[in-house]
Amino acid sequence: MTENPHPGEPHGARLGERLNWLRAGVLGANDGIVSVAALVVGVAGATTDTGALFTAGIAGLVGGAISMALGEYVSVSSQRDSERALIAKESGELREMPEEELEELTQLYRERGLSDATARQVAQELTAHDALSAHLEVELHIDQDDLVNPWHAAVSSAIAFTLGALLPLLAILLPPPEWRVPVTFLAVLVALAATGTVSAHLGGAPKSRAALRLVIGGALALAATWLIGTLLGTTVV
């Protein structure tokens, strides 16, 4: 196996599946942190009762984890079904009109900047080696050996949501009542900054921008739900 001369670039097999895991995990963790934090902070704005906070937090954690898993499973299943349909369609076209498909592949390489002769030679050699893979890669940008897995996405998302949700749940329950909201705010914003930084690092994106987006969004969500909880709690009293 040839060593990758650019270790910082995402080369290698099954890249699509790894990115799918990363996407589902990051989305799940962020959603778990923000949604459960917003829920318990909103309840804390209305009451200091520990039982009410615990019930709301656990309900949000369980319901959110199931919802995230179902959403990811349905979404990724639809994507995988579409990819399989495209693979079947391309396979049929290669059986029924191989010459037209060869010309199409040649034209695709011409459009990428190759000369007519080189494009024809590349298309012929790739067709002889694996015609379906060549067309899927160049024409449809699909790797038939690296299709997304809905179960992986669902499980990854549910676990990440649960782990993310545990942070605000513990932050709101463990401190004394007067410190619950400030501690939760601080813990959540630090966690969001860390999550944004890690996800940006893994994806090769600017870290500060990703972290700032999450921190600002999380702060706005917490402030809004705490204000609503405070107003409703005051109204009820």
mmCIF file of C-alpha atoms in Angstrom:
data_model
loop_
_atom_site.group_PDB
_atom_site.id
_atom_site.type_symbol
_atom_site.label_atom_id
_atom_site.label_comp_id
_atom_site.label_asym_id
_atom_site.label_seq_id
_atom_site.Cartn_x
_atom_site.Cartn_y
_atom_site.Cartn_z
ATOM 1 C CA MET A 1 0.000 0.000 0.000
ATOM 2 C CA THR A 2 1.362 3.409 -0.986
ATOM 3 C CA GLU A 3 1.853 5.804 1.904
ATOM 4 C CA ASN A 4 -0.296 8.906 1.773
ATOM 5 C CA PRO A 5 2.048 11.865 1.055
ATOM 6 C CA HIS A 6 -0.569 14.282 2.424
ATOM 7 C CA PRO A 7 -1.596 12.917 5.850
ATOM 8 C CA GLY A 8 -3.735 15.971 6.579
ATOM 9 C CA GLU A 9 -6.025 15.262 3.632
ATOM 10 C CA PRO A 10 -8.947 12.804 3.913
ATOM 11 C CA HIS A 11 -7.622 10.052 1.617
ATOM 12 C CA GLY A 12 -8.477 6.415 2.016
ATOM 13 C CA ALA A 13 -11.357 4.017 1.702
ATOM 14 C CA ARG A 14 -14.809 4.426 3.223
ATOM 15 C CA LEU A 15 -14.408 8.185 3.571
ATOM 16 C CA GLY A 16 -18.109 8.737 2.947
ATOM 17 C CA GLU A 17 -19.117 6.442 5.790
ATOM 18 C CA ARG A 18 -16.637 8.075 8.205
ATOM 19 C CA LEU A 19 -17.911 11.531 7.283
ATOM 20 C CA ASN A 20 -21.463 10.290 7.763
ATOM 21 C CA TRP A 21 -20.597 9.123 11.294
ATOM 22 C CA LEU A 22 -18.906 12.442 12.019
ATOM 23 C CA ARG A 23 -21.832 14.474 10.735
ATOM 24 C CA ALA A 24 -24.399 12.473 12.706
ATOM 25 C CA GLY A 25 -22.259 12.528 15.854
ATOM 26 C CA VAL A 26 -21.588 16.258 15.774
ATOM 27 C CA LEU A 27 -25.217 17.112 15.032
ATOM 28 C CA GLY A 28 -26.401 14.766 17.765
ATOM 29 C CA ALA A 29 -24.029 16.145 20.395
ATOM 30 C CA ASN A 30 -24.834 19.759 19.564
ATOM 31 C CA ASP A 31 -28.552 19.105 19.592
ATOM 32 C CA GLY A 32 -28.312 17.213 22.873
ATOM 33 C CA ILE A 33 -26.386 19.994 24.556
ATOM 34 C CA VAL A 34 -28.515 22.875 23.292
ATOM 35 C CA SER A 35 -32.005 21.365 23.391
ATOM 36 C CA VAL A 36 -31.776 19.796 26.835
ATOM 37 C CA ALA A 37 -29.941 22.823 28.233
ATOM 38 C CA ALA A 38 -32.617 25.146 26.854
ATOM 39 C CA LEU A 39 -35.321 22.897 28.307
ATOM 40 C CA VAL A 40 -33.914 22.675 31.829
ATOM 41 C CA VAL A 41 -32.904 26.353 31.914
ATOM 42 C CA GLY A 42 -36.425 27.282 30.880
ATOM 43 C CA VAL A 43 -37.864 25.142 33.660
ATOM 44 C CA ALA A 44 -35.311 26.572 36.103
ATOM 45 C CA GLY A 45 -36.558 30.036 35.204
ATOM 46 C CA ALA A 46 -40.004 29.026 36.454
ATOM 47 C CA THR A 47 -39.165 26.789 39.421
ATOM 48 C CA THR A 48 -36.258 25.608 41.563
ATOM 49 C CA ASP A 49 -37.875 22.232 42.270
ATOM 50 C CA THR A 50 -35.237 19.551 41.659
ATOM 51 C CA GLY A 51 -37.826 16.912 40.794
ATOM 52 C CA ALA A 52 -39.328 19.056 38.058
ATOM 53 C CA LEU A 53 -35.889 19.786 36.606
ATOM 54 C CA PHE A 54 -34.906 16.112 36.679
ATOM 55 C CA THR A 55 -38.155 14.997 35.039
ATOM 56 C CA ALA A 56 -37.910 17.618 32.316
ATOM 57 C CA GLY A 57 -34.257 16.818 31.643
ATOM 58 C CA ILE A 58 -34.735 13.048 31.430
ATOM 59 C CA ALA A 59 -37.796 13.444 29.220
ATOM 60 C CA GLY A 60 -35.878 15.747 26.908
ATOM 61 C CA LEU A 61 -32.899 13.393 26.809
ATOM 62 C CA VAL A 62 -34.884 10.253 26.009
ATOM 63 C CA GLY A 63 -37.280 11.903 23.578
ATOM 64 C CA GLY A 64 -34.510 13.793 21.832
ATOM 65 C CA ALA A 65 -32.260 10.751 21.447
ATOM 66 C CA ILE A 66 -35.083 8.715 19.914
ATOM 67 C CA SER A 67 -36.098 11.577 17.656
ATOM 68 C CA MET A 68 -32.531 12.130 16.449
ATOM 69 C CA ALA A 69 -32.033 8.424 15.772
ATOM 70 C CA LEU A 70 -35.284 8.136 13.822
ATOM 71 C CA GLY A 71 -34.576 11.296 11.870
ATOM 72 C CA GLU A 72 -31.089 10.165 10.900
ATOM 73 C CA TYR A 73 -32.292 6.677 9.978
ATOM 74 C CA VAL A 74 -35.056 7.963 7.711
ATOM 75 C CA SER A 75 -32.853 10.626 6.120
ATOM 76 C CA VAL A 76 -29.867 8.378 5.449
ATOM 77 C CA SER A 77 -32.107 5.497 4.316
ATOM 78 C CA SER A 78 -33.631 7.791 1.693
ATOM 79 C CA GLN A 79 -30.167 8.848 0.555
ATOM 80 C CA ARG A 80 -28.997 5.238 0.332
ATOM 81 C CA ASP A 81 -32.121 4.181 -1.592
ATOM 82 C CA SER A 82 -31.470 6.979 -4.094
ATOM 83 C CA GLU A 83 -27.839 5.919 -4.484
ATOM 84 C CA ARG A 84 -28.831 2.291 -5.042
ATOM 85 C CA ALA A 85 -31.412 3.313 -7.644
ATOM 86 C CA LEU A 86 -28.799 5.353 -9.495
ATOM 87 C CA ILE A 87 -26.351 2.430 -9.384
ATOM 88 C CA ALA A 88 -28.987 0.064 -10.799
ATOM 89 C CA LYS A 89 -29.889 2.538 -13.541
ATOM 90 C CA GLU A 90 -26.255 3.052 -14.542
ATOM 91 C CA SER A 91 -25.620 -0.691 -14.528
ATOM 92 C CA GLY A 92 -28.562 -1.221 -16.873
ATOM 93 C CA GLU A 93 -27.383 1.481 -19.248
ATOM 94 C CA LEU A 94 -23.923 -0.089 -19.419
ATOM 95 C CA ARG A 95 -25.459 -3.435 -20.372
ATOM 96 C CA GLU A 96 -27.871 -2.025 -22.932
ATOM 97 C CA MET A 97 -25.757 0.670 -24.632
ATOM 98 C CA PRO A 98 -22.059 0.228 -23.826
ATOM 99 C CA GLU A 99 -20.812 2.309 -26.774
ATOM 100 C CA GLU A 100 -22.944 5.301 -25.858
ATOM 101 C CA GLU A 101 -21.772 5.030 -22.261
ATOM 102 C CA LEU A 102 -18.140 4.886 -23.370
ATOM 103 C CA GLU A 103 -18.637 8.029 -25.418
ATOM 104 C CA GLU A 104 -20.331 9.708 -22.459
ATOM 105 C CA LEU A 105 -17.386 8.852 -20.191
ATOM 106 C CA THR A 106 -14.963 10.149 -22.818
ATOM 107 C CA GLN A 107 -16.872 13.421 -23.026
ATOM 108 C CA LEU A 108 -16.823 13.790 -19.236
ATOM 109 C CA TYR A 109 -13.032 13.537 -19.275
ATOM 110 C CA ARG A 110 -12.835 16.018 -22.139
ATOM 111 C CA GLU A 111 -14.820 18.455 -20.001
ATOM 112 C CA ARG A 112 -12.237 17.964 -17.244
ATOM 113 C CA GLY A 113 -9.519 19.267 -19.529
ATOM 114 C CA LEU A 114 -8.074 16.148 -21.155
ATOM 115 C CA SER A 115 -7.326 16.089 -24.859
ATOM 116 C CA ASP A 116 -9.580 14.020 -27.123
ATOM 117 C CA ALA A 117 -7.044 11.214 -27.474
ATOM 118 C CA THR A 118 -6.187 11.092 -23.776
ATOM 119 C CA ALA A 119 -9.842 11.257 -22.721
ATOM 120 C CA ARG A 120 -10.649 8.366 -25.053
ATOM 121 C CA GLN A 121 -7.751 6.272 -23.767
ATOM 122 C CA VAL A 122 -8.599 6.926 -20.117
ATOM 123 C CA ALA A 123 -12.260 6.079 -20.713
ATOM 124 C CA GLN A 124 -11.373 2.840 -22.505
ATOM 125 C CA GLU A 125 -8.911 1.706 -19.850
ATOM 126 C CA LEU A 126 -11.263 2.487 -16.969
ATOM 127 C CA THR A 127 -14.154 0.790 -18.761
ATOM 128 C CA ALA A 128 -12.031 -2.327 -19.267
ATOM 129 C CA HIS A 129 -11.068 -2.320 -15.597
ATOM 130 C CA ASP A 130 -14.460 -1.518 -13.992
ATOM 131 C CA ALA A 131 -16.951 0.315 -16.171
ATOM 132 C CA LEU A 132 -19.602 0.739 -13.471
ATOM 133 C CA SER A 133 -17.221 2.198 -10.902
ATOM 134 C CA ALA A 134 -15.779 4.575 -13.492
ATOM 135 C CA HIS A 135 -19.177 5.958 -14.441
ATOM 136 C CA LEU A 136 -20.403 6.174 -10.862
ATOM 137 C CA GLU A 137 -17.324 8.117 -9.792
ATOM 138 C CA VAL A 138 -17.087 10.564 -12.678
ATOM 139 C CA GLU A 139 -20.730 10.923 -13.669
ATOM 140 C CA LEU A 140 -22.588 10.557 -10.353
ATOM 141 C CA HIS A 141 -19.854 10.988 -7.707
ATOM 142 C CA ILE A 142 -20.855 7.736 -5.995
ATOM 143 C CA ASP A 143 -18.603 5.005 -4.584
ATOM 144 C CA GLN A 144 -20.607 1.766 -4.640
ATOM 145 C CA ASP A 145 -18.373 0.312 -1.916
ATOM 146 C CA ASP A 146 -18.857 3.306 0.375
ATOM 147 C CA LEU A 147 -22.602 3.875 0.588
ATOM 148 C CA VAL A 148 -23.919 5.573 3.696
ATOM 149 C CA ASN A 149 -25.269 3.286 6.435
ATOM 150 C CA PRO A 150 -28.534 4.419 8.093
ATOM 151 C CA TRP A 151 -28.004 2.263 11.186
ATOM 152 C CA HIS A 152 -24.561 3.715 11.798
ATOM 153 C CA ALA A 153 -25.947 7.235 11.480
ATOM 154 C CA ALA A 154 -28.892 6.506 13.782
ATOM 155 C CA VAL A 155 -26.821 4.882 16.533
ATOM 156 C CA SER A 156 -24.082 7.503 16.314
ATOM 157 C CA SER A 157 -26.619 10.313 16.525
ATOM 158 C CA ALA A 158 -28.504 8.785 19.474
ATOM 159 C CA ILE A 159 -25.328 8.133 21.487
ATOM 160 C CA ALA A 160 -23.940 11.579 20.744
ATOM 161 C CA PHE A 161 -27.230 13.241 21.710
ATOM 162 C CA THR A 162 -27.325 11.337 25.002
ATOM 163 C CA LEU A 163 -23.749 12.232 25.891
ATOM 164 C CA GLY A 164 -24.338 15.861 24.965
ATOM 165 C CA ALA A 165 -27.589 16.009 26.957
ATOM 166 C CA LEU A 166 -25.980 14.629 30.117
ATOM 167 C CA LEU A 167 -23.829 17.741 30.502
ATOM 168 C CA PRO A 168 -26.621 20.319 30.988
ATOM 169 C CA LEU A 169 -28.657 17.813 32.987
ATOM 170 C CA LEU A 170 -25.857 17.360 35.528
ATOM 171 C CA ALA A 171 -25.010 21.062 35.456
ATOM 172 C CA ILE A 172 -28.564 22.024 36.405
ATOM 173 C CA LEU A 173 -29.009 19.361 39.100
ATOM 174 C CA LEU A 174 -25.720 19.290 41.001
ATOM 175 C CA PRO A 175 -25.100 22.944 42.047
ATOM 176 C CA PRO A 176 -27.134 24.803 44.703
ATOM 177 C CA PRO A 177 -30.339 26.415 43.328
ATOM 178 C CA GLU A 178 -28.846 29.911 43.109
ATOM 179 C CA TRP A 179 -25.925 28.651 40.992
ATOM 180 C CA ARG A 180 -27.814 26.301 38.675
ATOM 181 C CA VAL A 181 -28.499 28.639 35.771
ATOM 182 C CA PRO A 182 -25.066 30.358 35.699
ATOM 183 C CA VAL A 183 -23.233 27.016 35.956
ATOM 184 C CA THR A 184 -25.367 25.533 33.180
ATOM 185 C CA PHE A 185 -24.780 28.554 30.947
ATOM 186 C CA LEU A 186 -21.033 28.315 31.454
ATOM 187 C CA ALA A 187 -20.829 24.545 31.019
ATOM 188 C CA VAL A 188 -22.937 24.570 27.870
ATOM 189 C CA LEU A 189 -21.056 27.419 26.189
ATOM 190 C CA VAL A 190 -17.692 25.822 26.955
ATOM 191 C CA ALA A 191 -18.946 22.480 25.642
ATOM 192 C CA LEU A 192 -20.282 24.075 22.458
ATOM 193 C CA ALA A 193 -16.994 25.863 21.878
ATOM 194 C CA ALA A 194 -15.133 22.571 22.315
ATOM 195 C CA THR A 195 -17.542 20.700 20.050
ATOM 196 C CA GLY A 196 -17.257 23.327 17.342
ATOM 197 C CA THR A 197 -13.473 23.296 17.557
ATOM 198 C CA VAL A 198 -13.224 19.499 17.372
ATOM 199 C CA SER A 199 -15.683 19.186 14.489
ATOM 200 C CA ALA A 200 -13.893 21.918 12.556
ATOM 201 C CA HIS A 201 -10.536 20.228 13.166
ATOM 202 C CA LEU A 202 -11.817 16.863 11.934
ATOM 203 C CA GLY A 203 -13.419 18.477 8.899
ATOM 204 C CA GLY A 204 -10.471 20.737 8.115
ATOM 205 C CA ALA A 205 -12.537 23.928 8.562
ATOM 206 C CA PRO A 206 -11.662 27.160 10.455
ATOM 207 C CA LYS A 207 -11.975 26.381 14.173
ATOM 208 C CA SER A 208 -12.736 29.794 15.604
ATOM 209 C CA ARG A 209 -15.599 30.440 13.199
ATOM 210 C CA ALA A 210 -17.241 27.082 13.889
ATOM 211 C CA ALA A 211 -16.903 27.498 17.656
ATOM 212 C CA LEU A 212 -18.226 31.061 17.588
ATOM 213 C CA ARG A 213 -21.317 30.065 15.618
ATOM 214 C CA LEU A 214 -22.215 27.379 18.145
ATOM 215 C CA VAL A 215 -21.530 29.563 21.178
ATOM 216 C CA ILE A 216 -23.655 32.443 19.885
ATOM 217 C CA GLY A 217 -26.510 30.150 18.890
ATOM 218 C CA GLY A 218 -26.414 28.304 22.207
ATOM 219 C CA ALA A 219 -26.313 31.518 24.232
ATOM 220 C CA LEU A 220 -29.329 32.903 22.385
ATOM 221 C CA ALA A 221 -31.296 29.685 22.903
ATOM 222 C CA LEU A 222 -30.526 29.568 26.629
ATOM 223 C CA ALA A 223 -31.314 33.228 27.161
ATOM 224 C CA ALA A 224 -34.626 32.935 25.309
ATOM 225 C CA THR A 225 -35.859 29.873 27.193
ATOM 226 C CA TRP A 226 -34.722 31.211 30.572
ATOM 227 C CA LEU A 227 -36.590 34.460 29.910
ATOM 228 C CA ILE A 228 -39.732 32.581 28.873
ATOM 229 C CA GLY A 229 -39.535 30.343 31.936
ATOM 230 C CA THR A 230 -39.062 33.335 34.219
ATOM 231 C CA LEU A 231 -41.992 35.219 32.709
ATOM 232 C CA LEU A 232 -44.319 32.233 32.807
ATOM 233 C CA GLY A 233 -43.240 31.302 36.307
ATOM 234 C CA THR A 234 -43.881 34.841 37.522
ATOM 235 C CA THR A 235 -47.259 34.874 35.808
ATOM 236 C CA VAL A 236 -48.279 31.592 37.412
ATOM 237 C CA VAL A 237 -47.269 32.780 40.865
#
